[in-house]
Amino acid sequence: MDRDLLKMKALDVWPSSLVATTAQLADLGLSTAFLAAAVRNNVLVRIRRGAYIPLDVWRDSLPDQRDLFRIQAHLLAARHGGTYSHVTAARLHGLHTWGVSSEVHVTLDFSWTRSSQSRDTLAHTLKLDPDQVTWIEGPGGNLFPVTTLERTVVDCARTLNLHQAAVIGDHALHRGASLTGMRELVHAHAGKRGIKKAGRVLSLLDGRSESPGETRTRLLLGTFGIPMPEPQFRVSTRHGDHRLDFAWKDIMLALEFDGRIKYFDYGPTDQVLLEERKRENALTEIHWNFCRVYWPDFSDPEGLKARLINAMKLASARTAALQQAR
């Protein structure tokens, strides 16, 4: 059977959930031999053993969506009986993630099984308290057992690097997670592997950060030995109120993170760029100065530090001159 016929037959019966199991597809008349042929001919993608998705859907999906498909495939095909945790729980909670791997994390209160120890899965053995587990409607409308926001942040803080964990923790706080609850979890697990690191992560969290880039910028600023700016600082202009990512209000310097996520997640690119230009013009009219941070700057912190210190000197001089002229 050629590719076009394989595709026509598969899509004609494919379920709306997009990810489907071998058993589901067999009930729809697609045999294992057919599925193997469809994978070979680039009609289907086998996400994991026993779970498939149409290639066109997979190819057109962003990385974050592919990660959710992987989690859905695990739920449908693995039959593990555990709780989704760590980075996987963060994804199911809809939290920002940055730079983390795509493996599915499951916490089990029994010894690892063959299905939980598969190549795409990282299994953790721990008996979770009932109040540390919740249920979330996730991809495909399925219900997923997931660690709570607080437990998820602490688990990620124990196992990820500082920036990765803080991105997740900041967003959890922004979404209403309890910092007190997280600290209680850290205290209750004193002496466990990674728990000291988790405590340090919690001490650095700030729920005012609205993107991974803002979190990483704040953490980097904390290593520069300069006065820390105020995040999400509100300024009134004749065109309305605007919020600055970071502001040194005494010298009227704004530090703005300009990452792809900022421009592409909140509206059409041309419209967002136009609004951003109008916003900056309105702030410049009332003598605000700007310095911008881009994703490549995180790979050259010394370069960013030098550029920022220079911007602070210029802003300080301009603000002083403006005050003298009044």
Short mmCIF file of N, CA and C in Angstrom, two decimals, residues 210-211 213-214 217 221 229-233 235 242-248 253-259 262-263 275-277 279-280 283 288-295 297-298 304 307-308:
data_model
loop_
_atom_site.label_atom_id
_atom_site.label_comp_id
_atom_site.label_asym_id
_atom_site.label_seq_id
_atom_site.Cartn_x
_atom_site.Cartn_y
_atom_site.Cartn_z
N GLU A 210 7.40 37.19 34.83
CA GLU A 210 6.33 36.74 33.95
C GLU A 210 6.80 35.87 32.79
N SER A 211 8.08 35.56 32.73
CA SER A 211 8.59 34.73 31.64
C SER A 211 9.90 34.10 32.07
N GLY A 213 12.66 34.29 30.54
CA GLY A 213 13.71 35.27 30.33
C GLY A 213 13.82 36.26 31.47
N GLU A 214 12.69 36.69 32.03
CA GLU A 214 12.73 37.62 33.15
C GLU A 214 13.33 36.94 34.39
N THR A 217 17.06 36.68 33.80
CA THR A 217 17.67 38.01 33.90
C THR A 217 17.85 38.41 35.36
N LEU A 221 21.33 39.26 37.28
CA LEU A 221 21.57 40.55 37.90
C LEU A 221 22.07 40.39 39.34
N PRO A 229 17.18 46.05 40.66
CA PRO A 229 16.07 46.90 40.22
C PRO A 229 14.74 46.39 40.78
N GLU A 230 13.71 47.20 40.59
CA GLU A 230 12.36 46.79 40.98
C GLU A 230 11.69 46.10 39.79
N PRO A 231 11.21 44.87 39.96
CA PRO A 231 10.55 44.20 38.83
C PRO A 231 9.12 44.69 38.64
N GLN A 232 8.64 44.59 37.40
CA GLN A 232 7.27 44.94 37.04
C GLN A 232 6.89 46.31 37.59
N PHE A 233 7.73 47.30 37.28
CA PHE A 233 7.52 48.67 37.77
C PHE A 233 6.54 49.40 36.85
N VAL A 235 4.64 52.61 35.26
CA VAL A 235 4.89 54.01 34.92
C VAL A 235 3.69 54.55 34.16
N HIS A 242 2.16 51.74 31.82
CA HIS A 242 3.01 50.68 31.26
C HIS A 242 3.82 50.05 32.38
N ARG A 243 4.10 48.76 32.23
CA ARG A 243 4.95 48.06 33.19
C ARG A 243 6.30 47.77 32.56
N LEU A 244 7.34 48.06 33.32
CA LEU A 244 8.70 47.77 32.89
C LEU A 244 9.14 46.46 33.53
N ASP A 245 9.85 45.62 32.77
CA ASP A 245 10.33 44.35 33.33
C ASP A 245 11.15 44.60 34.59
N PHE A 246 12.09 45.52 34.50
CA PHE A 246 12.92 45.90 35.64
C PHE A 246 13.19 47.41 35.55
N ALA A 247 13.25 48.06 36.70
CA ALA A 247 13.49 49.51 36.68
C ALA A 247 14.35 49.95 37.85
N TRP A 248 15.35 50.79 37.53
CA TRP A 248 16.05 51.56 38.55
C TRP A 248 15.41 52.95 38.50
N LEU A 253 16.11 54.20 34.57
CA LEU A 253 16.62 53.21 33.62
C LEU A 253 15.74 51.97 33.66
N ALA A 254 15.26 51.56 32.49
CA ALA A 254 14.46 50.35 32.36
C ALA A 254 15.31 49.26 31.71
N LEU A 255 15.24 48.06 32.27
CA LEU A 255 15.89 46.89 31.66
C LEU A 255 14.77 45.97 31.18
N GLU A 256 14.75 45.72 29.89
CA GLU A 256 13.67 44.94 29.29
C GLU A 256 14.24 43.67 28.67
N PHE A 257 13.57 42.54 28.96
CA PHE A 257 13.97 41.28 28.32
C PHE A 257 13.25 41.18 26.99
N ASP A 258 14.01 41.06 25.91
CA ASP A 258 13.45 40.96 24.56
C ASP A 258 13.70 39.57 24.00
N GLY A 259 12.89 38.63 24.39
CA GLY A 259 13.03 37.28 23.88
C GLY A 259 11.92 36.95 22.90
N LYS A 262 8.34 36.73 24.18
CA LYS A 262 7.59 37.94 24.45
C LYS A 262 6.81 38.38 23.22
N TYR A 263 7.42 38.22 22.05
CA TYR A 263 6.78 38.73 20.84
C TYR A 263 5.86 37.73 20.16
N GLU A 275 3.04 47.86 18.96
CA GLU A 275 2.65 48.28 20.30
C GLU A 275 3.87 48.51 21.19
N GLU A 276 4.88 47.66 21.03
CA GLU A 276 6.10 47.82 21.80
C GLU A 276 6.81 49.13 21.45
N ARG A 277 6.83 49.46 20.17
CA ARG A 277 7.46 50.72 19.75
C ARG A 277 6.70 51.93 20.30
N ARG A 279 4.90 51.98 22.98
CA ARG A 279 5.13 51.98 24.43
C ARG A 279 6.47 52.63 24.76
N GLU A 280 7.51 52.23 24.01
CA GLU A 280 8.83 52.78 24.29
C GLU A 280 8.89 54.27 23.99
N LEU A 283 7.38 56.19 26.85
CA LEU A 283 8.27 56.24 28.02
C LEU A 283 9.48 57.14 27.77
N TRP A 288 12.61 58.23 30.23
CA TRP A 288 13.12 56.93 30.63
C TRP A 288 14.20 56.47 29.64
N ASN A 289 15.21 55.83 30.17
CA ASN A 289 16.29 55.24 29.38
C ASN A 289 16.11 53.72 29.34
N PHE A 290 16.64 53.10 28.29
CA PHE A 290 16.41 51.66 28.09
C PHE A 290 17.71 50.90 27.87
N CYS A 291 17.73 49.70 28.43
CA CYS A 291 18.77 48.71 28.12
C CYS A 291 18.02 47.39 27.90
N ARG A 292 18.44 46.62 26.91
CA ARG A 292 17.70 45.41 26.56
C ARG A 292 18.56 44.16 26.73
N VAL A 293 17.90 43.10 27.14
CA VAL A 293 18.54 41.79 27.31
C VAL A 293 17.97 40.83 26.27
N TYR A 294 18.85 40.10 25.60
CA TYR A 294 18.44 39.12 24.59
C TYR A 294 18.92 37.74 25.02
N TRP A 295 18.31 36.70 24.48
CA TRP A 295 18.70 35.34 24.85
C TRP A 295 20.21 35.10 24.75
N ASP A 297 22.57 36.97 25.41
CA ASP A 297 23.29 37.61 26.51
C ASP A 297 23.55 36.65 27.67
N PHE A 298 22.70 35.63 27.82
CA PHE A 298 22.90 34.69 28.92
C PHE A 298 24.16 33.85 28.74
N LEU A 304 27.14 41.40 29.09
CA LEU A 304 25.90 42.04 29.52
C LEU A 304 26.17 42.96 30.71
N ARG A 307 27.77 46.17 29.53
CA ARG A 307 26.79 47.00 28.80
C ARG A 307 25.81 47.65 29.76
N LEU A 308 25.38 46.88 30.77
CA LEU A 308 24.41 47.39 31.74
C LEU A 308 25.04 48.48 32.61
#
